[in-house]
Short mmCIF file of C-alpha atoms and ligand atoms in Angstrom, two decimals:
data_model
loop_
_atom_site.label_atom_id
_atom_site.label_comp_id
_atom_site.label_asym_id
_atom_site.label_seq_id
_atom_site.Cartn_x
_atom_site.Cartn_y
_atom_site.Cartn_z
CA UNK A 199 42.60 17.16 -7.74
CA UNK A 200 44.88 15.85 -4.55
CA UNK A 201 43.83 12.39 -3.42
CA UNK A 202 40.56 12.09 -1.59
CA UNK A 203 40.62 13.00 2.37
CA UNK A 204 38.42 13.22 5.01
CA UNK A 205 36.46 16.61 5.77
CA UNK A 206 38.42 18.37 8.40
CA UNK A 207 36.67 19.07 11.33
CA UNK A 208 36.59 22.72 12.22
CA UNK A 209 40.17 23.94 13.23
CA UNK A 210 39.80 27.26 14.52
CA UNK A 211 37.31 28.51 17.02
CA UNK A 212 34.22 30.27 15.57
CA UNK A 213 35.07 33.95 15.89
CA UNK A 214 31.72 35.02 17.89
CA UNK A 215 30.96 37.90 15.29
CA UNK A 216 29.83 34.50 13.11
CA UNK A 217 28.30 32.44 16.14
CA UNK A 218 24.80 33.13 13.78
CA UNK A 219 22.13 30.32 13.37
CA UNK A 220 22.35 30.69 9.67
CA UNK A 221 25.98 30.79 9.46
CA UNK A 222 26.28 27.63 11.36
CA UNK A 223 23.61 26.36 9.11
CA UNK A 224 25.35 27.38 6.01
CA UNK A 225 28.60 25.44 7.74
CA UNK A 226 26.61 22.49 8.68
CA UNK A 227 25.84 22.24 4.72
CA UNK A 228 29.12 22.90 3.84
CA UNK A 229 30.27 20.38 6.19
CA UNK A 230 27.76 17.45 5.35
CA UNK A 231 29.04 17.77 1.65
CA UNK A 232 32.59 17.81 2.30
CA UNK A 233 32.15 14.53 3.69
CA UNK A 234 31.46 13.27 -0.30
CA UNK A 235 33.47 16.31 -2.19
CA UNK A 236 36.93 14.43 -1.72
CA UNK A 237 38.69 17.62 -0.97
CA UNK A 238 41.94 18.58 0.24
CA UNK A 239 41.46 19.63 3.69
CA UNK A 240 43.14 23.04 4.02
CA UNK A 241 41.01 24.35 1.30
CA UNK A 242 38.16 23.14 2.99
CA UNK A 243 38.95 24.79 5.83
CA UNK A 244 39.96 27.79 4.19
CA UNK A 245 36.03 27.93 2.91
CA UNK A 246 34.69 27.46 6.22
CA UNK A 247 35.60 31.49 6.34
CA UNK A 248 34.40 35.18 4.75
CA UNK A 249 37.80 36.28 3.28
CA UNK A 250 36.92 40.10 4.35
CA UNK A 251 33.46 41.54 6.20
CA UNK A 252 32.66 45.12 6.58
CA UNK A 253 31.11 46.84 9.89
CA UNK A 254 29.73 50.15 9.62
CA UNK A 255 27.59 53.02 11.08
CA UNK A 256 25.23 54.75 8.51
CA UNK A 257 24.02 58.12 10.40
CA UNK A 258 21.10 59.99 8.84
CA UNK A 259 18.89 62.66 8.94
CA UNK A 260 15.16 61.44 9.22
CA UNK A 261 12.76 63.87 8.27
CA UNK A 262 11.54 65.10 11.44
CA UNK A 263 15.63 66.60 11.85
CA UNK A 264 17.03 64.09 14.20
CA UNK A 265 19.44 61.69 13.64
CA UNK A 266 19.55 57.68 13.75
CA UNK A 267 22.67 55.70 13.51
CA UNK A 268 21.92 51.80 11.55
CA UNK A 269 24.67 49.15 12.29
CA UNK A 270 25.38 48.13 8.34
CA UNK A 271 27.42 45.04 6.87
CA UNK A 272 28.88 43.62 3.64
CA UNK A 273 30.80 40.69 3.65
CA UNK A 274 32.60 38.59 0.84
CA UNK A 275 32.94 34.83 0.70
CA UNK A 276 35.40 33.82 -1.71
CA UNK A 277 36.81 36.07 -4.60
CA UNK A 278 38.94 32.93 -5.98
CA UNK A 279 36.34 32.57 -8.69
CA UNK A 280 36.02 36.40 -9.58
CA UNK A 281 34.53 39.03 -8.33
CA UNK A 282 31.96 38.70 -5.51
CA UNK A 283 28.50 38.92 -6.32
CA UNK A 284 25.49 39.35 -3.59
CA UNK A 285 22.32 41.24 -2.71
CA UNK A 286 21.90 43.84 -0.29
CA UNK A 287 18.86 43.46 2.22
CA UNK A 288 17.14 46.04 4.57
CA UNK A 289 15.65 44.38 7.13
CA UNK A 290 15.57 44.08 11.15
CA UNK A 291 17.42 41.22 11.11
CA UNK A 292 20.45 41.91 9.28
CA UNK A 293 23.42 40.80 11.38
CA UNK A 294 27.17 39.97 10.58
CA UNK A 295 26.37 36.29 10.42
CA UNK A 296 23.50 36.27 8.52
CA UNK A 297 25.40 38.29 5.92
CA UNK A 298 28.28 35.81 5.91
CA UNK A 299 25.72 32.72 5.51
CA UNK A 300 24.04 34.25 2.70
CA UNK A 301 27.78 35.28 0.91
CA UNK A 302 28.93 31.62 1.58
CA UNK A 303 25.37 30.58 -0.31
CA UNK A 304 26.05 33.38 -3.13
CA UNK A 305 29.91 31.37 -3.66
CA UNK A 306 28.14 28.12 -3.86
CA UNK A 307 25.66 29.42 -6.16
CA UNK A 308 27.78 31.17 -8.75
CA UNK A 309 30.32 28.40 -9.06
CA UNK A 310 27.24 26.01 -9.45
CA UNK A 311 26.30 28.01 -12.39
CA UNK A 312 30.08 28.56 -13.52
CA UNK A 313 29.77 32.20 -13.25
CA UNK A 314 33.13 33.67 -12.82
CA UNK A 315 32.08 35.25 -9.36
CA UNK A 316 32.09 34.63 -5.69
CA UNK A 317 30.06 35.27 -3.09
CA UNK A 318 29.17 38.15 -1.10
CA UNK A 319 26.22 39.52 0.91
CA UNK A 320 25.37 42.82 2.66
CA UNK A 321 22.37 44.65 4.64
CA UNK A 322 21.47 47.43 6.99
CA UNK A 323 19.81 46.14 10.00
CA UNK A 324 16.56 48.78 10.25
CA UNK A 325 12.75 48.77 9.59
CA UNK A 326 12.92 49.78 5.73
CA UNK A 327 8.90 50.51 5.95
CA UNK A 328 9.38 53.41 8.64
CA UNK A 329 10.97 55.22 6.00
CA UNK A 330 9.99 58.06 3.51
CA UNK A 331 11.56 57.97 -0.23
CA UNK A 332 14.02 60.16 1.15
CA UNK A 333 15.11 58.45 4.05
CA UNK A 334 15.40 55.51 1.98
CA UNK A 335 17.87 57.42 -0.20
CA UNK A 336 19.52 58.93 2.24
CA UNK A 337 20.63 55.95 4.19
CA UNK A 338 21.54 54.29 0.75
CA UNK A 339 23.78 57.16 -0.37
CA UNK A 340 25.49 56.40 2.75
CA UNK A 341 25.60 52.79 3.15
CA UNK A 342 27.06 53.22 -0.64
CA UNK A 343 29.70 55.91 0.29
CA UNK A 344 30.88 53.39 3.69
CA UNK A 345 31.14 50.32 1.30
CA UNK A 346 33.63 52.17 -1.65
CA UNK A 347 37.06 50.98 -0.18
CA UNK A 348 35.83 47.42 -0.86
CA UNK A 349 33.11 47.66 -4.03
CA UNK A 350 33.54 48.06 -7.74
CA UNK A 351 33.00 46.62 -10.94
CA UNK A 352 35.93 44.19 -10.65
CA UNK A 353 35.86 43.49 -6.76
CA UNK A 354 32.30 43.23 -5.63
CA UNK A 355 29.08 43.96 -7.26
CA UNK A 356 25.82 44.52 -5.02
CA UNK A 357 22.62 43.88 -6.45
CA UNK A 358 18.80 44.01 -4.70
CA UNK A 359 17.47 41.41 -1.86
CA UNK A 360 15.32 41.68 0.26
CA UNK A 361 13.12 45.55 0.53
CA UNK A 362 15.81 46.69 -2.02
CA UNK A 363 14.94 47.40 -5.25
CA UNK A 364 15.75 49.00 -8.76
CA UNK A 365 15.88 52.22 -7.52
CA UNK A 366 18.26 51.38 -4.29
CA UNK A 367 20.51 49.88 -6.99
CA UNK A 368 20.19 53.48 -8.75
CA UNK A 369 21.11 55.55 -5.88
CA UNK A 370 24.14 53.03 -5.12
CA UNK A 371 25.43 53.42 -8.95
CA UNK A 372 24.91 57.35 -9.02
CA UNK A 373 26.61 57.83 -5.67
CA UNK A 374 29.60 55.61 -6.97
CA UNK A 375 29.63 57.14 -10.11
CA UNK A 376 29.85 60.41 -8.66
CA UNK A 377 33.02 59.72 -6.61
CA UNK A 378 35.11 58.25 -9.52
CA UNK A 379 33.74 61.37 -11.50
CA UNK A 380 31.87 58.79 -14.88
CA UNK A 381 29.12 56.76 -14.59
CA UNK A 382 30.14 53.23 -14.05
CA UNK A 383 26.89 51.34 -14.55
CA UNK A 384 28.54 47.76 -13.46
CA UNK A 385 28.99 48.54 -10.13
CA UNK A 386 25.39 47.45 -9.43
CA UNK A 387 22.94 45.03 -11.49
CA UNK A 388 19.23 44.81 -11.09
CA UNK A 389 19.46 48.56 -12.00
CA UNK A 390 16.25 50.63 -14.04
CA UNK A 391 16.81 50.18 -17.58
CA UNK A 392 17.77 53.96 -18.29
CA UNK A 393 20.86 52.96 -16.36
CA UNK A 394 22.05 50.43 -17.74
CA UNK A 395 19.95 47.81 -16.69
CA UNK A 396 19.02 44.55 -18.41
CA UNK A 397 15.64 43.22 -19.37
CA UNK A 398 14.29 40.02 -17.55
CA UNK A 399 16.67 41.23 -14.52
CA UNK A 400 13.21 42.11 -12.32
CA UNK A 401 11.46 38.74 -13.23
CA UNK A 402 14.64 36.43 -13.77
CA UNK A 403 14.57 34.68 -9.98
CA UNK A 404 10.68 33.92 -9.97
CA UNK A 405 11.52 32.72 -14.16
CA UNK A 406 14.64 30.44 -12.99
CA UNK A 407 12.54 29.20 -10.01
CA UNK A 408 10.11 27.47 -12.16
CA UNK A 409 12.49 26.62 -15.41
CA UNK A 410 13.74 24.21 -12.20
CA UNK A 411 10.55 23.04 -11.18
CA UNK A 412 9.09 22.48 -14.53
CA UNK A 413 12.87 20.30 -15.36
CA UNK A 414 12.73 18.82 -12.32
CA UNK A 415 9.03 17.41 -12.69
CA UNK A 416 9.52 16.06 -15.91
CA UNK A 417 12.71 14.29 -14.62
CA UNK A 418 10.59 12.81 -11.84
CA UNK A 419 7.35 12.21 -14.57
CA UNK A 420 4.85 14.34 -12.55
CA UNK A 421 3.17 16.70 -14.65
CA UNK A 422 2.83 20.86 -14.11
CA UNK A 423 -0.14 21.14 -15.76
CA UNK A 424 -2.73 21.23 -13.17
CA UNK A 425 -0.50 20.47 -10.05
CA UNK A 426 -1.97 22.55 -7.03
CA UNK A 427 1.05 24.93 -5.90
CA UNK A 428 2.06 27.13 -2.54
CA UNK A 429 3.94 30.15 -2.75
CA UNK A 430 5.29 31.24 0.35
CA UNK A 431 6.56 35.27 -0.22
CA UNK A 432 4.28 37.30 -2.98
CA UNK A 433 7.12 39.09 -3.38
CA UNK A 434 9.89 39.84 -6.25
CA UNK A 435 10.31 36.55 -6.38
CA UNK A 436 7.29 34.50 -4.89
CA UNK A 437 5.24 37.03 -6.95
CA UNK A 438 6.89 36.09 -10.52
CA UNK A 439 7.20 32.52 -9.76
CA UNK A 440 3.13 32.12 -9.31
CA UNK A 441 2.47 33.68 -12.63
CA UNK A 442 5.12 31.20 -13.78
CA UNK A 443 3.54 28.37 -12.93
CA UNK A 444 -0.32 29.18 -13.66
CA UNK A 445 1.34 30.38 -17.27
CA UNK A 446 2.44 26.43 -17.24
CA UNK A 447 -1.05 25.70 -16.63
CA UNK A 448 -0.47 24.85 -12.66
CA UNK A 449 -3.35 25.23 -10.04
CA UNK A 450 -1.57 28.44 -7.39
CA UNK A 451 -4.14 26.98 -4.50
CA UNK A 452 -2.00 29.42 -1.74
CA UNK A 453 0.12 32.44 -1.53
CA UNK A 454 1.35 34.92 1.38
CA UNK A 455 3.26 37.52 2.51
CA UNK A 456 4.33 38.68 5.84
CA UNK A 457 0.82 39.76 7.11
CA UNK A 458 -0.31 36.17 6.58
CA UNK A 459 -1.78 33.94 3.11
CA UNK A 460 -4.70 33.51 1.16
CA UNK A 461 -5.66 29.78 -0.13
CA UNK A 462 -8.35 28.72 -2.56
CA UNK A 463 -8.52 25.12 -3.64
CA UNK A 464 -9.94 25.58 -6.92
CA UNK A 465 -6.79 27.98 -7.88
CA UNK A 466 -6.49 31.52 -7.42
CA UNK A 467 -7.27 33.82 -9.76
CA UNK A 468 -4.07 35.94 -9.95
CA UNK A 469 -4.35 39.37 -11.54
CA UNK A 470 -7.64 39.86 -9.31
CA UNK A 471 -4.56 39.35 -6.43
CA UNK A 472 -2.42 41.92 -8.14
CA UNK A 473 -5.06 44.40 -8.21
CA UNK A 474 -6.21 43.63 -4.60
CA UNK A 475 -2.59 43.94 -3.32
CA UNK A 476 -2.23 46.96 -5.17
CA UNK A 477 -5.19 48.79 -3.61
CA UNK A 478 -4.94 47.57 -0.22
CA UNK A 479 -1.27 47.19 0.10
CA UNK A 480 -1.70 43.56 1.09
CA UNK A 481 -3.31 40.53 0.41
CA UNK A 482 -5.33 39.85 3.89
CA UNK A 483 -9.17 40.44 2.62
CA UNK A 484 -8.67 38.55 -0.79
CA UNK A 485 -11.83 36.92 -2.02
CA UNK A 486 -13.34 34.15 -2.92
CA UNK A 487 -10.20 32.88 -0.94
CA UNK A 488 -9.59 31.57 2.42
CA UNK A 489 -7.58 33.75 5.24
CA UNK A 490 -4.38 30.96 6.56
CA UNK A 491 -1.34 31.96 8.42
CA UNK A 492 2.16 31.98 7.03
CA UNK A 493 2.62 28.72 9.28
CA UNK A 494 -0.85 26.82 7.80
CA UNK A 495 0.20 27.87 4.54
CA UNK A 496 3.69 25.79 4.97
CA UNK A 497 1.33 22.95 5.64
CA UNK A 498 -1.40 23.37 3.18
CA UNK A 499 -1.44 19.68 1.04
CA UNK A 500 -0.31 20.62 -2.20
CA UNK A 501 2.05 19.26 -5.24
CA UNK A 502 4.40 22.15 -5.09
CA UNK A 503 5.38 24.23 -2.59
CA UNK A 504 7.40 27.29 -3.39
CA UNK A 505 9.47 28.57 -0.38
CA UNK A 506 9.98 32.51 -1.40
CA UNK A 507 9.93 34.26 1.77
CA UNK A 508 12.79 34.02 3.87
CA UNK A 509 14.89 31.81 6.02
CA UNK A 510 14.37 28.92 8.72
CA UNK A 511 10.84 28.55 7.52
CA UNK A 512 10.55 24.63 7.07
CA UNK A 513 12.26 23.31 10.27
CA UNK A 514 12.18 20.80 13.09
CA UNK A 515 8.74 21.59 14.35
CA UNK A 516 6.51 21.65 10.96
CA UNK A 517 8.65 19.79 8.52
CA UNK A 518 6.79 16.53 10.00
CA UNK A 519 3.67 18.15 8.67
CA UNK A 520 4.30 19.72 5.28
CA UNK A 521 1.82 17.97 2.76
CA UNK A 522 3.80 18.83 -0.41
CA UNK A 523 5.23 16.51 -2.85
CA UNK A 524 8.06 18.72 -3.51
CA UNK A 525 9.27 21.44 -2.08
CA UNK A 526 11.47 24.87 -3.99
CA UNK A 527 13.41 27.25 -1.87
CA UNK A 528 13.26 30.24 -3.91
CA UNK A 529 13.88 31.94 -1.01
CA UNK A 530 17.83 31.91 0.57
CA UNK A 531 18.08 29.07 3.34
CA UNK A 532 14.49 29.04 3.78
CA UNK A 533 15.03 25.21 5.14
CA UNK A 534 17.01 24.40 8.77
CA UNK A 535 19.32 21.26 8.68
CA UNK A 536 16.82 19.69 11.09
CA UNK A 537 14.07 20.47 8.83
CA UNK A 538 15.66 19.15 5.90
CA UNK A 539 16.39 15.57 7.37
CA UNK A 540 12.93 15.09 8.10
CA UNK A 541 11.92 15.74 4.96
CA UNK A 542 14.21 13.10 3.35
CA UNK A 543 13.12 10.93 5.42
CA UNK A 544 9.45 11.67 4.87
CA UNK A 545 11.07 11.13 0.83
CA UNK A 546 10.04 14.86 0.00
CA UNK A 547 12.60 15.92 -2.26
CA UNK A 548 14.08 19.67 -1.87
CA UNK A 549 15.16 22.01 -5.25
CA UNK A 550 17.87 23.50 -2.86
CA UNK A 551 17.98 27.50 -2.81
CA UNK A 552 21.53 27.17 -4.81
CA UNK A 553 19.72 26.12 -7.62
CA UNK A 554 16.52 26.76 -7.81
CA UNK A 555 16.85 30.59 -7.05
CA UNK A 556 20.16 31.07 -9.15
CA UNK A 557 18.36 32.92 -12.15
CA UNK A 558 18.69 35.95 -10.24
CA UNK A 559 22.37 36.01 -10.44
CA UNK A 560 22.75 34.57 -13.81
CA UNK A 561 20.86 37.35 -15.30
CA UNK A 562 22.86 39.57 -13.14
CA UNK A 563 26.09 38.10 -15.07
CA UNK A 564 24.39 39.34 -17.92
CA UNK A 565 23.59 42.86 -16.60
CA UNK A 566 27.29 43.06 -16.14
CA UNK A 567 28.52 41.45 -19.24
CA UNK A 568 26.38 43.92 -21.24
CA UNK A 569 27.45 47.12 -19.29
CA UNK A 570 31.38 46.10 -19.67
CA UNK A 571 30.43 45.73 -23.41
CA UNK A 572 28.11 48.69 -23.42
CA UNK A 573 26.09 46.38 -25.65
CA UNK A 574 22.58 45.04 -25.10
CA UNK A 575 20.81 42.48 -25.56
CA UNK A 576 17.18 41.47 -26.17
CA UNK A 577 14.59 39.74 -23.91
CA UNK A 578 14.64 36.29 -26.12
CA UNK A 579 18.51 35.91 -26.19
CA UNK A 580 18.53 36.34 -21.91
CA UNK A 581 15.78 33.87 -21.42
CA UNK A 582 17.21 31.37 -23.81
CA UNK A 583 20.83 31.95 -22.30
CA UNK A 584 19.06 31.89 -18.43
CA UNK A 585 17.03 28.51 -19.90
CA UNK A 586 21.13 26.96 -20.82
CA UNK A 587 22.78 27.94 -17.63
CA UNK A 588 19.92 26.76 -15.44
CA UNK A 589 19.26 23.29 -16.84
CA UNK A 590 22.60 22.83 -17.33
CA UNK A 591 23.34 23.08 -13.75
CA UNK A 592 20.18 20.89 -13.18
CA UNK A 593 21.61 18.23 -14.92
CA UNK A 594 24.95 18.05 -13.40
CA UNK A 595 23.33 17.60 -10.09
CA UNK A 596 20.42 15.04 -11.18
CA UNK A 597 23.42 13.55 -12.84
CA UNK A 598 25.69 13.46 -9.35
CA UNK A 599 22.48 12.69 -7.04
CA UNK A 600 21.63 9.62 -9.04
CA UNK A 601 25.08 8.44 -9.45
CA UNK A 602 25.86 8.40 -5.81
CA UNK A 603 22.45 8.46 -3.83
CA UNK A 604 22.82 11.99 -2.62
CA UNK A 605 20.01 14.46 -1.98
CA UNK A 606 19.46 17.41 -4.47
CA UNK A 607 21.01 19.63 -1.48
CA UNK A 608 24.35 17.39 -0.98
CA UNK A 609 24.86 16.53 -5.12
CA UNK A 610 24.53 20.82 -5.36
CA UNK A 611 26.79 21.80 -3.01
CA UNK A 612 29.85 19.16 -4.00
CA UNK A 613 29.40 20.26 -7.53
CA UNK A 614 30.02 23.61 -6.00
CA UNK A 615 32.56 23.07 -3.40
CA UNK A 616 34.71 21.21 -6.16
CA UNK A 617 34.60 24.20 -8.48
CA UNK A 618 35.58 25.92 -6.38
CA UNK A 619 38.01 23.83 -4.23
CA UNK A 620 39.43 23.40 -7.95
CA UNK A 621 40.37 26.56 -8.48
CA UNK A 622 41.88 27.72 -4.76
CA UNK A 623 43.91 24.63 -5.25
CA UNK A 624 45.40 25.81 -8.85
CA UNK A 625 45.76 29.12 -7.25
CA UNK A 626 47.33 28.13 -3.95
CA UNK A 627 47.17 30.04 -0.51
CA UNK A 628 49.04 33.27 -0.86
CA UNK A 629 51.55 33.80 -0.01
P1 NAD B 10 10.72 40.72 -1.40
O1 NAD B 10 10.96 41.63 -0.26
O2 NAD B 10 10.37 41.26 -2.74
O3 NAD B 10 9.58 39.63 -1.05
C1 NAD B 10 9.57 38.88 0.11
C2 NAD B 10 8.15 38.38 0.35
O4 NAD B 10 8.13 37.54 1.51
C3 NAD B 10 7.15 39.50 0.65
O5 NAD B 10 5.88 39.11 0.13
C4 NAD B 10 7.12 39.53 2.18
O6 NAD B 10 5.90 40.09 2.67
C5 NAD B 10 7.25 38.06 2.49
N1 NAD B 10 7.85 37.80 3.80
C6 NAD B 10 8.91 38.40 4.38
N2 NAD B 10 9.16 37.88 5.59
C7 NAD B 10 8.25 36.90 5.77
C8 NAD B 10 7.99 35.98 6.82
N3 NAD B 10 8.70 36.00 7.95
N4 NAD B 10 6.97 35.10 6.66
C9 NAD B 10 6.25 35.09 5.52
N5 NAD B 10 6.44 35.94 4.50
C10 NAD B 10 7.42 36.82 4.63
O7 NAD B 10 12.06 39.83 -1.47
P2 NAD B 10 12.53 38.89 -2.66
O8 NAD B 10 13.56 39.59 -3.45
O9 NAD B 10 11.36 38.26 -3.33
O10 NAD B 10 13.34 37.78 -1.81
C11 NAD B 10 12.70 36.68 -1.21
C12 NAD B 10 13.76 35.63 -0.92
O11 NAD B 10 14.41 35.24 -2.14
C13 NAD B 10 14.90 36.08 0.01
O12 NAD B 10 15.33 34.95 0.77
C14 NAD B 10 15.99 36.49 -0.95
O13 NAD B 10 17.28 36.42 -0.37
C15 NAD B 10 15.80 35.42 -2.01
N6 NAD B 10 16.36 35.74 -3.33
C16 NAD B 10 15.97 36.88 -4.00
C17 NAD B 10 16.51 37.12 -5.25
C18 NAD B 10 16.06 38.29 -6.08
O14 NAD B 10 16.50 38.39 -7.23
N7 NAD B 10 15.19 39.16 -5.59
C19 NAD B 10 17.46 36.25 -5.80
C20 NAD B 10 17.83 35.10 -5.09
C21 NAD B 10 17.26 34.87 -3.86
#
């Protein structure tokens, strides 16, 4: 490692394609931790960046014959590391600069976990619930077939965020594999099973969420057992992480989704929620539970509060008022800069998204691993290699955030940066 230097400030102007909120928020992170990561400054400018994005137009046919046109977007981080790695999202507010935040995130969160990747992110910005099945397939096929000069198993690997699922990843592989004439089951990971997909894939986020909280609350001495917990998100994520923690014996007092949450003091009873949601399509109507907004939710008092939603949720103008002890982004940047001051001060600590939601990807390394071996392996061996990587990680940044003083956040994102900043430095800036 060269000898320690200040952070740079940032050198270039901000190309406006990435004037974003959560871009800037991802480089207002990156930029608080370079301040301890001692290092060298022209590779910590040359992170500030996405080394390639994609712009596209997906036309399709909707079922009533016309056509629409959706503005789509992939965008890769870093590939000094490996291949990049990253979801794909369909949702109205897919822009360029979200998708670079989140692929700057992804870099961060593989190189935490020492997964020979980098970062990457995509999305098509549209209403994915307007859609029929066909639709849906339709404007995936497409998306797929705009994306295949920069994709594949070695260069970037897409996997399911947020409305994307197992079968969006199985559209994306069969329309790959049918333009290199095999099937090539690592081009995607969260795939079905039939495919070439691995077991614990669908649960692993929600799993690795709470392997960190339960670490992380026997670090601090608190006990799970009967803490009173908010999910924020019911979702793939939020929805796994609440059966998590009542498996661990925790009180889930709240949980939402977009329509709004349901709260019940005495702990909800889950699989009555499953079967609710899966009859009404939602949970608003729950009983015996109490009707809160997404916002009262966020502010319900509680020991644990799971964010598992989506970004800029905890912020400036309700981080004064959360009520939790500690707080869990299992969702991607679900916590502003402004938001996360306050809650230092206020002594809350934060499981920062890099960690606490890096299951997913881990057990996407092992999708990949198994489909490049074409060789699979059981439930037991994923969750006891997910249970490794995961505490592992933990413990490097307990380790570096008691050593130095630094917030959970900061000691994450200097483990990361230095990986990282380790390797572009051994590699050099071509040419
Ligand atoms: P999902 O679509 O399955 O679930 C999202 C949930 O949040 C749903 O219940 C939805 O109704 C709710 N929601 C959406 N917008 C909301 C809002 N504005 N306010 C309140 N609730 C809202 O998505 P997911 O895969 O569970 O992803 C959730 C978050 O976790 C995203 O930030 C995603 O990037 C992140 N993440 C997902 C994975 C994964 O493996 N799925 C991995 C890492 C990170």
């Amino acid at each position: 490692m060269a000898q320690a230097k200040p952070a740079a400030a940032w050198s270039g102007e901000l190309p406006p394609e990435l004037e974003d909120p959560l871009f800037l928020q991802a480089v207002g992170q990156l930029d608080q931790a370079l301040v301890h990561a001692d290092v060298d400054e022209a590779v910590a400018e040359r992170l500030r960046y996405p080394e390639r994005a994609l712009s596209t137009s997906i036309p399709i046919r909707l079922d009533d014959g016309s056509l629409a046109v959706y503005a789509g977007y992939r965008v890769q981080h870093s590939s000094v590391l490996g291949p990049t790695k990253g979801g794909i999202r369909y949702d109205k507010a897919v822009t360029l600069g979200e998708c670079a935040a989140l692929a700057m995130w992804m870099t961060w969160k593989c190189a935490l976990l020492r997964l020979p990747y980098g970062g990457a992110k995509g999305g098509v910005r549209c209403d994915p619930r307007a859609f029929s099945q066909g639709e849906l397939e339709r404007l995936t096929r497409r998306f797929t077939t705009e994306l295949l000069p920069i994709i594949g198993p070695e260069r970037d690997i897409p996997a399911p965020d947020m409305a994307t699922d197992e079968q969006t990843m199985a559209w994306m592989m069969d329309t790959y594999s049918m333009q290199v004439g095999h099937a090539v089951p690592e081009i995607v990971t969260g795939k079905p099973l039939s495919v070439g997909g691995s077991v614990l894939r669908p649960e692993a986020t929600g799993i690795g969420v709470v392997m960190v909280v339960e670490e992380a609350l026997r670090r601090l001495g608190w006990p799970l057992a009967g803490a009173a917990c908010v999910v924020q998100g019911y979702g793939k994520v939020g929805g796994v992480a609440a059966h998590e923690l009542a498996l661990r014996g925790a009180r889930v007092v709240g949980v939402s989704d977009i329509a709004g949450g349901i709260y019940n003091e005495n702990g909800l009873d889950l699989a009555g929620v499953d079967a609710w949601r899966r009859e009404q399509e939602g949970l608003a109507g729950f009983g015996p539970a109490t009707h809160v907004s997404n916002p009262e939710l966020l502010e319900l008092p509680c020991d644990v509060l799971v964010l598992a939603a989506t970004e800029e949720q905890v912020t400036h103008e309700n981080a004064g008022r959360i009520s939790a002890r500690i707080v869990a982004e299992g969702a991607n940047g679900p916590t502003t800069l402004e938001g996360d001051r306050i809650l230092a001060e206020r002594n809350i600590p934060v499981l920062p998204d890099i960690l606490t939601n890096a299951g997913g990807v881990a057990v996407s390394y092992f999708e990949w691993v198994q489909d490049l071996q074409r060789f699979f392996w059981d439930r037991e061996e994923i969750r006891s290699r997910l249970r490794d990587l995961m505490t592992d990680a933990l413990d490097r940044v307990w380790t570096l955030a008691e050593a130095e003083g630094f917030s959970f956040r900061s000691a994450a994102l200097v483990t990361s940066i230095r990986e990282v900043a380790d390797a572009l430095e051994a590699r050099g800036i071509y040419p």
